[in-house]
Amino acid sequence: MLRLLVDAATASGAQRHPEHVAALGYAAAAALVQDEENALLRQDLAQMAGRAYFVSGRPLRFEIDGVALLGVALGLSRQTPTGHRDWLTNVLHRSSAVLDDEWNKGLVGAAMLVLGENATITQTDLGVAIASKGIGQMPADLEAAWATVMAIARPETPDRAAARLVAMQELTARAAQIVPRTATREDLVLILEGSSRSLKRWPYGEKTPRSMPALWEIANEYNVQDLLWAILAPLFPDLEDEESLPSLGPKHPRVDLGVPRLRTIIEVKFLRRDRQADRAQLIEEVAADASLYLSKTTDYDGIIAYVWDDAAQTDQHHEVKMGLEAITGVIAAVIVPRPAKMARTAAAN
């Protein structure tokens, strides 16, 4: 890209063609141009606006070059003030009418979308690629788009190969995202295991010149439940908190958090500093909870134990995790240490 930008910026006289202007347009869209190149682009666009296109007897070149048309459209769209676009809009409409090559026609459609015109992109790989850059709407059928991307091992042109690569990257990234209502138990475990990363931006003593220091303390199991609710509620619309289960004699079980669709309970435990020597008791408590929760309900059949280690004794985590996951009904154990930035003072201990 940089080599093309240099060529586009240095070509002059009869050696300067619309393709050079298009290269500057693509570079401008990628924020690669400096003031000098941007001034040259504005000058080129002004000159192109004054030319005649689709002249009888003259071979069509720029008029049917989808790559060049899209690049020039991108260059025009990056100008401030916006500038005169009618000339290119007219060229694009006429180009779309005469083109038989569907790929080139798709590029022309993309250029029209850049300039705010209505256009339909029939090539799903191109549709995904440009939508990932903020042009037009993402195709509704992404499975069809993936099939298109994977169907041709050797695209006909470098520009289509580039579009397929961008589309593949976008579709792969989307496939890696967790979609509400389709998340699995495994997804839930992964989210909980990554919850410690959420604490990177957790306010704890930071302040600005115009605000008081924020101190979002996590001091008990209820605070941990609040943290998990904030993380999970957007992803699991059926998330329940403090849900009562069927009574078992004099006992009235109430789960900390539950995801009914996944038939999964999240049992929160707070491992205090004064309980570090009593990790066995923690495991016994979870075992008792699992037996109680799962014995009289058909709504849930699995528990994830989520332990907040307030003393951050990470050397003990493996042993505790192994003990918890050996309990019948516990499908996973997640242990999160108190972050170093939230270290308690001696007085707070």
Coordinates of C-alpha atoms in Angstrom, one line a residue:
M1 CA 0.0 0.0 0.0
L2 CA 2.8 2.4 0.9
R3 CA 4.6 1.7 -2.4
L4 CA 1.3 2.5 -4.3
L5 CA 0.9 5.7 -2.3
V6 CA 4.4 6.8 -3.2
D7 CA 3.8 6.1 -6.9
A8 CA 0.5 8.0 -6.7
A9 CA 2.1 11.0 -5.0
T10 CA 5.1 11.2 -7.4
A11 CA 3.5 10.5 -10.8
S12 CA 3.2 13.7 -12.8
G13 CA 2.1 15.0 -16.3
A14 CA 1.1 12.5 -18.8
Q15 CA 2.1 9.7 -16.4
R16 CA -0.6 10.6 -14.0
H17 CA -3.9 8.6 -14.4
P18 CA -7.1 8.1 -12.5
E19 CA -5.6 5.0 -11.0
H20 CA -3.2 7.3 -9.1
V21 CA -6.1 9.3 -7.8
A22 CA -7.8 6.1 -6.7
A23 CA -4.7 5.0 -4.8
L24 CA -4.7 8.3 -2.9
G25 CA -8.4 7.8 -2.2
Y26 CA -7.8 4.4 -0.7
A27 CA -4.8 5.8 1.3
A28 CA -7.0 8.6 2.6
A29 CA -9.6 6.1 3.7
A30 CA -6.9 4.2 5.6
A31 CA -5.7 7.5 7.2
L32 CA -2.3 7.1 5.5
V33 CA -2.0 10.5 3.8
Q34 CA -0.3 13.6 5.1
D35 CA -1.3 17.2 4.3
E36 CA 0.8 17.2 1.1
E37 CA -0.8 14.1 -0.3
N38 CA -4.3 15.2 0.7
A39 CA -3.8 18.5 -1.1
L40 CA -2.7 16.6 -4.2
L41 CA -5.8 14.4 -3.9
R42 CA -8.1 17.5 -3.8
Q43 CA -6.3 18.9 -6.8
D44 CA -6.7 15.7 -8.7
L45 CA -10.4 15.4 -7.8
A46 CA -11.1 18.9 -9.0
Q47 CA -9.4 18.1 -12.4
M48 CA -11.4 14.9 -12.7
A49 CA -14.6 16.7 -12.1
G50 CA -14.0 18.9 -15.2
R51 CA -13.4 16.0 -17.6
A52 CA -15.9 14.4 -19.9
Y53 CA -16.8 10.7 -19.5
F54 CA -18.4 8.1 -21.8
V55 CA -17.3 10.1 -24.8
S56 CA -18.4 8.5 -28.1
G57 CA -15.6 6.8 -30.0
R58 CA -13.2 6.8 -27.0
P59 CA -12.6 3.4 -25.3
L60 CA -14.0 3.2 -21.8
R61 CA -11.3 2.8 -19.1
F62 CA -11.9 4.6 -15.8
E63 CA -15.6 4.5 -16.4
I64 CA -15.8 0.7 -16.1
D65 CA -12.9 0.2 -13.6
G66 CA -14.6 -0.7 -10.4
V67 CA -11.5 -0.6 -8.3
A68 CA -10.6 2.9 -9.5
L69 CA -14.2 4.2 -9.2
L70 CA -14.4 3.0 -5.6
G71 CA -11.0 4.5 -4.7
V72 CA -12.0 7.9 -6.2
A73 CA -15.3 7.7 -4.3
L74 CA -13.5 7.1 -1.1
G75 CA -11.2 10.0 -1.8
L76 CA -14.2 12.3 -2.4
S77 CA -15.9 11.1 0.8
R78 CA -12.8 12.1 2.9
Q79 CA -12.8 15.7 1.7
T80 CA -13.6 18.5 4.1
P81 CA -15.7 20.4 3.0
T82 CA -17.5 17.6 1.2
G83 CA -17.0 19.0 -2.2
H84 CA -18.8 18.5 -5.5
R85 CA -19.8 14.8 -6.1
D86 CA -22.5 15.0 -8.8
W87 CA -20.0 14.3 -11.6
L88 CA -18.9 11.0 -10.0
T89 CA -22.4 10.0 -9.0
N90 CA -23.4 10.4 -12.7
V91 CA -20.5 8.3 -13.8
L92 CA -21.3 5.6 -11.4
H93 CA -24.9 5.3 -12.5
R94 CA -23.9 5.1 -16.1
S95 CA -21.2 2.6 -15.3
S96 CA -23.6 0.3 -13.5
A97 CA -25.9 0.4 -16.5
V98 CA -23.3 -0.7 -19.0
L99 CA -21.3 -3.2 -17.0
D100 CA -21.8 -6.9 -17.5
D101 CA -19.1 -8.0 -15.1
E102 CA -20.9 -8.6 -11.8
W103 CA -17.8 -8.1 -9.6
N104 CA -17.0 -4.8 -11.2
K105 CA -20.6 -3.9 -10.9
G106 CA -20.5 -4.7 -7.2
L107 CA -17.5 -2.4 -6.7
V108 CA -19.4 0.3 -8.5
G109 CA -22.3 -0.3 -6.1
A110 CA -19.9 0.0 -3.2
A111 CA -18.7 3.4 -4.6
M112 CA -22.3 4.5 -4.8
L113 CA -22.9 3.6 -1.2
V114 CA -19.8 5.6 -0.2
L115 CA -21.4 8.7 -1.8
G116 CA -24.7 8.1 -0.1
E117 CA -26.5 6.6 -3.1
N118 CA -28.8 3.5 -3.0
A119 CA -27.2 0.4 -4.3
T120 CA -27.5 -3.4 -3.9
I121 CA -24.4 -5.6 -3.5
T122 CA -25.2 -9.1 -4.7
Q123 CA -21.7 -10.5 -3.9
T124 CA -21.9 -11.5 -0.3
D125 CA -18.2 -11.6 0.2
L126 CA -17.9 -8.0 -1.0
G127 CA -20.9 -7.0 1.1
V128 CA -19.3 -8.4 4.2
A129 CA -15.9 -6.8 3.4
I130 CA -17.2 -3.3 2.8
A131 CA -19.7 -3.5 5.7
S132 CA -16.8 -4.3 8.0
K133 CA -15.4 -0.9 7.0
G134 CA -18.6 0.9 7.7
I135 CA -20.0 1.0 4.1
G136 CA -23.5 -0.3 3.7
Q137 CA -25.3 -3.0 5.7
M138 CA -23.9 -6.4 6.7
P139 CA -25.6 -9.1 4.7
A140 CA -28.4 -10.9 6.6
D141 CA -27.3 -14.4 5.6
L142 CA -23.7 -14.7 6.9
E143 CA -23.7 -18.4 6.4
A144 CA -24.1 -17.8 2.7
A145 CA -21.4 -15.2 2.8
W146 CA -19.0 -17.8 4.4
A147 CA -19.9 -20.3 1.8
T148 CA -19.1 -17.7 -0.9
V149 CA -15.8 -16.8 0.7
M150 CA -14.7 -20.5 0.9
A151 CA -16.1 -21.6 -2.5
I152 CA -13.3 -20.3 -4.8
A153 CA -9.8 -21.1 -3.8
R154 CA -8.3 -18.9 -6.5
P155 CA -10.2 -15.6 -6.9
E156 CA -10.1 -14.1 -10.4
T157 CA -8.4 -10.9 -9.5
P158 CA -6.2 -9.5 -6.6
D159 CA -8.9 -7.1 -5.6
R160 CA -11.4 -9.9 -5.1
A161 CA -8.8 -11.9 -3.2
A162 CA -8.3 -8.9 -0.9
A163 CA -12.1 -8.6 -0.4
R164 CA -12.4 -12.3 0.4
L165 CA -9.6 -12.0 3.0
V166 CA -11.3 -9.1 4.7
A167 CA -14.6 -10.9 4.6
M168 CA -13.0 -14.0 6.1
Q169 CA -11.4 -12.1 8.9
E170 CA -14.7 -10.4 9.7
L171 CA -16.7 -13.6 9.6
T172 CA -14.2 -15.4 11.7
A173 CA -14.2 -12.6 14.3
R174 CA -18.0 -12.7 14.4
A175 CA -18.0 -16.5 14.8
A176 CA -15.8 -16.1 17.9
Q177 CA -18.3 -13.8 19.6
I178 CA -20.9 -15.1 22.0
V179 CA -24.4 -14.4 20.8
P180 CA -27.1 -14.0 23.4
R181 CA -29.6 -16.9 23.5
T182 CA -27.1 -19.2 21.7
A183 CA -24.4 -19.2 24.4
T184 CA -23.6 -22.6 25.9
R185 CA -22.5 -23.8 29.3
E186 CA -18.9 -23.8 28.0
D187 CA -19.4 -20.1 27.0
L188 CA -20.6 -19.3 30.4
V189 CA -17.6 -20.9 32.0
L190 CA -15.3 -19.0 29.7
I191 CA -17.0 -15.7 30.6
L192 CA -16.6 -16.3 34.3
E193 CA -13.0 -17.4 33.9
G194 CA -12.3 -14.1 32.1
S195 CA -14.2 -12.0 34.6
S196 CA -10.9 -11.0 36.4
R197 CA -10.0 -9.1 33.3
S198 CA -13.1 -6.9 33.8
L199 CA -11.5 -5.6 37.0
K200 CA -8.7 -3.9 35.0
R201 CA -11.0 -0.8 34.7
W202 CA -12.7 -1.4 38.1
P203 CA -12.6 2.0 39.9
Y204 CA -10.6 1.7 43.1
G205 CA -9.1 4.9 44.3
E206 CA -8.6 6.6 40.9
K207 CA -9.6 10.2 40.7
T208 CA -9.6 13.1 38.2
P209 CA -9.0 16.8 38.9
R210 CA -12.8 17.3 38.9
S211 CA -14.0 14.2 40.8
M212 CA -13.6 12.5 44.1
P213 CA -11.7 9.2 44.3
A214 CA -13.9 6.2 43.4
L215 CA -13.7 3.1 45.6
W216 CA -15.9 0.2 44.4
E217 CA -15.2 -2.1 47.2
I218 CA -15.8 -5.9 47.0
A219 CA -16.2 -6.9 50.6
N220 CA -18.7 -9.8 50.6
E221 CA -20.5 -12.4 48.5
Y222 CA -23.3 -9.9 47.6
N223 CA -20.7 -7.5 46.1
V224 CA -19.4 -10.4 44.0
Q225 CA -22.9 -11.3 42.9
D226 CA -23.3 -7.6 41.8
L227 CA -20.2 -7.9 39.7
L228 CA -21.3 -11.1 38.0
W229 CA -24.8 -9.7 37.4
A230 CA -23.3 -6.7 35.5
I231 CA -21.1 -9.0 33.4
L232 CA -23.7 -11.7 32.7
A233 CA -27.1 -9.9 32.4
P234 CA -26.6 -8.5 28.9
L235 CA -25.6 -12.0 27.6
F236 CA -28.1 -14.1 29.4
P237 CA -31.5 -12.5 29.3
D238 CA -33.0 -15.2 31.6
L239 CA -30.4 -14.7 34.3
E240 CA -32.0 -15.0 37.8
D241 CA -30.7 -13.8 41.1
E242 CA -31.7 -15.0 44.6
E243 CA -34.1 -17.5 43.0
S244 CA -35.9 -19.7 45.5
L245 CA -35.9 -23.5 44.9
P246 CA -38.4 -26.0 46.2
S247 CA -38.2 -26.3 50.0
L248 CA -36.5 -29.4 51.5
G249 CA -38.1 -29.9 55.0
P250 CA -37.2 -26.8 57.0
K251 CA -34.7 -25.7 54.5
H252 CA -35.6 -23.1 51.8
P253 CA -32.8 -23.1 49.2
R254 CA -32.1 -19.9 47.4
V255 CA -29.4 -19.9 44.6
D256 CA -27.1 -16.9 44.1
L257 CA -27.4 -16.7 40.4
G258 CA -29.1 -19.1 37.9
V259 CA -29.3 -19.4 34.1
P260 CA -32.5 -21.5 33.5
R261 CA -31.9 -22.0 29.8
L262 CA -28.6 -23.6 30.6
R263 CA -29.9 -25.4 33.7
T264 CA -26.9 -23.9 35.5
I265 CA -26.5 -22.4 39.0
I266 CA -23.7 -20.1 39.8
E267 CA -22.8 -20.5 43.5
V268 CA -20.7 -17.6 44.8
K269 CA -18.3 -18.0 47.7
F270 CA -16.1 -15.4 49.4
L271 CA -12.8 -16.7 50.7
R272 CA -11.9 -14.3 53.5
R273 CA -8.4 -13.8 54.9
D274 CA -9.3 -15.4 58.1
R275 CA -10.5 -18.5 56.3
Q276 CA -7.3 -19.3 54.4
A277 CA -6.6 -22.3 56.7
D278 CA -10.1 -23.5 56.3
R279 CA -10.3 -24.2 52.5
A280 CA -11.6 -27.6 53.3
Q281 CA -14.7 -26.0 54.9
L282 CA -15.3 -24.0 51.7
I283 CA -15.3 -27.3 49.7
E284 CA -17.7 -28.9 52.2
E285 CA -20.1 -25.9 51.9
V286 CA -20.2 -26.1 48.1
A287 CA -20.8 -29.9 48.4
A288 CA -23.7 -29.3 50.8
D289 CA -25.1 -26.6 48.5
A290 CA -24.9 -28.9 45.5
S291 CA -26.7 -31.7 47.3
L292 CA -29.4 -29.3 48.5
Y293 CA -29.9 -27.4 45.3
L294 CA -30.0 -30.3 42.9
S295 CA -32.0 -32.8 44.9
K296 CA -35.5 -31.4 44.6
T297 CA -35.4 -29.4 41.3
T298 CA -35.6 -30.5 37.7
D299 CA -34.9 -26.9 36.5
Y300 CA -31.1 -27.1 37.2
D301 CA -28.7 -30.0 36.9
G302 CA -25.3 -28.3 37.1
I303 CA -23.4 -25.8 39.4
I304 CA -20.5 -23.5 38.7
A305 CA -18.6 -22.6 41.8
Y306 CA -17.3 -19.0 41.6
V307 CA -14.9 -18.2 44.4
W308 CA -13.6 -14.7 45.2
D309 CA -10.2 -15.1 46.9
D310 CA -9.9 -12.0 49.0
A311 CA -6.3 -12.8 50.1
A312 CA -5.2 -13.6 46.5
Q313 CA -3.3 -16.8 47.6
T314 CA -3.0 -18.1 44.0
D315 CA -0.7 -20.9 45.0
Q316 CA -3.6 -22.6 46.6
H317 CA -6.1 -22.2 43.7
H318 CA -5.3 -25.4 41.9
E319 CA -5.9 -27.5 45.0
V320 CA -9.2 -25.7 45.8
K321 CA -10.3 -26.0 42.1
M322 CA -9.6 -29.7 42.0
G323 CA -11.5 -30.2 45.2
L324 CA -14.6 -28.3 44.0
E325 CA -14.7 -29.9 40.6
A326 CA -14.7 -33.4 42.3
I327 CA -18.1 -32.6 43.8
T328 CA -21.0 -34.3 42.1
G329 CA -23.0 -31.7 40.2
V330 CA -20.2 -29.1 40.1
I331 CA -19.3 -28.7 36.4
A332 CA -16.6 -26.1 36.9
A333 CA -14.9 -24.0 39.5
V334 CA -13.6 -20.5 38.9
I335 CA -11.4 -18.8 41.4
V336 CA -10.7 -15.1 41.1
P337 CA -8.0 -13.5 43.2
R338 CA -8.5 -10.0 44.6
P339 CA -6.5 -7.7 42.2
A340 CA -3.3 -6.2 43.4
K341 CA -4.6 -2.6 42.8
M342 CA -7.4 -3.4 45.3
A343 CA -5.0 -4.5 48.0
R344 CA -6.4 -3.8 51.5
T345 CA -4.7 -1.5 53.9
A346 CA -3.6 -2.8 57.3
A347 CA -6.6 -1.1 58.9
A348 CA -9.0 -2.7 56.5
N349 CA -7.6 -6.1 57.2

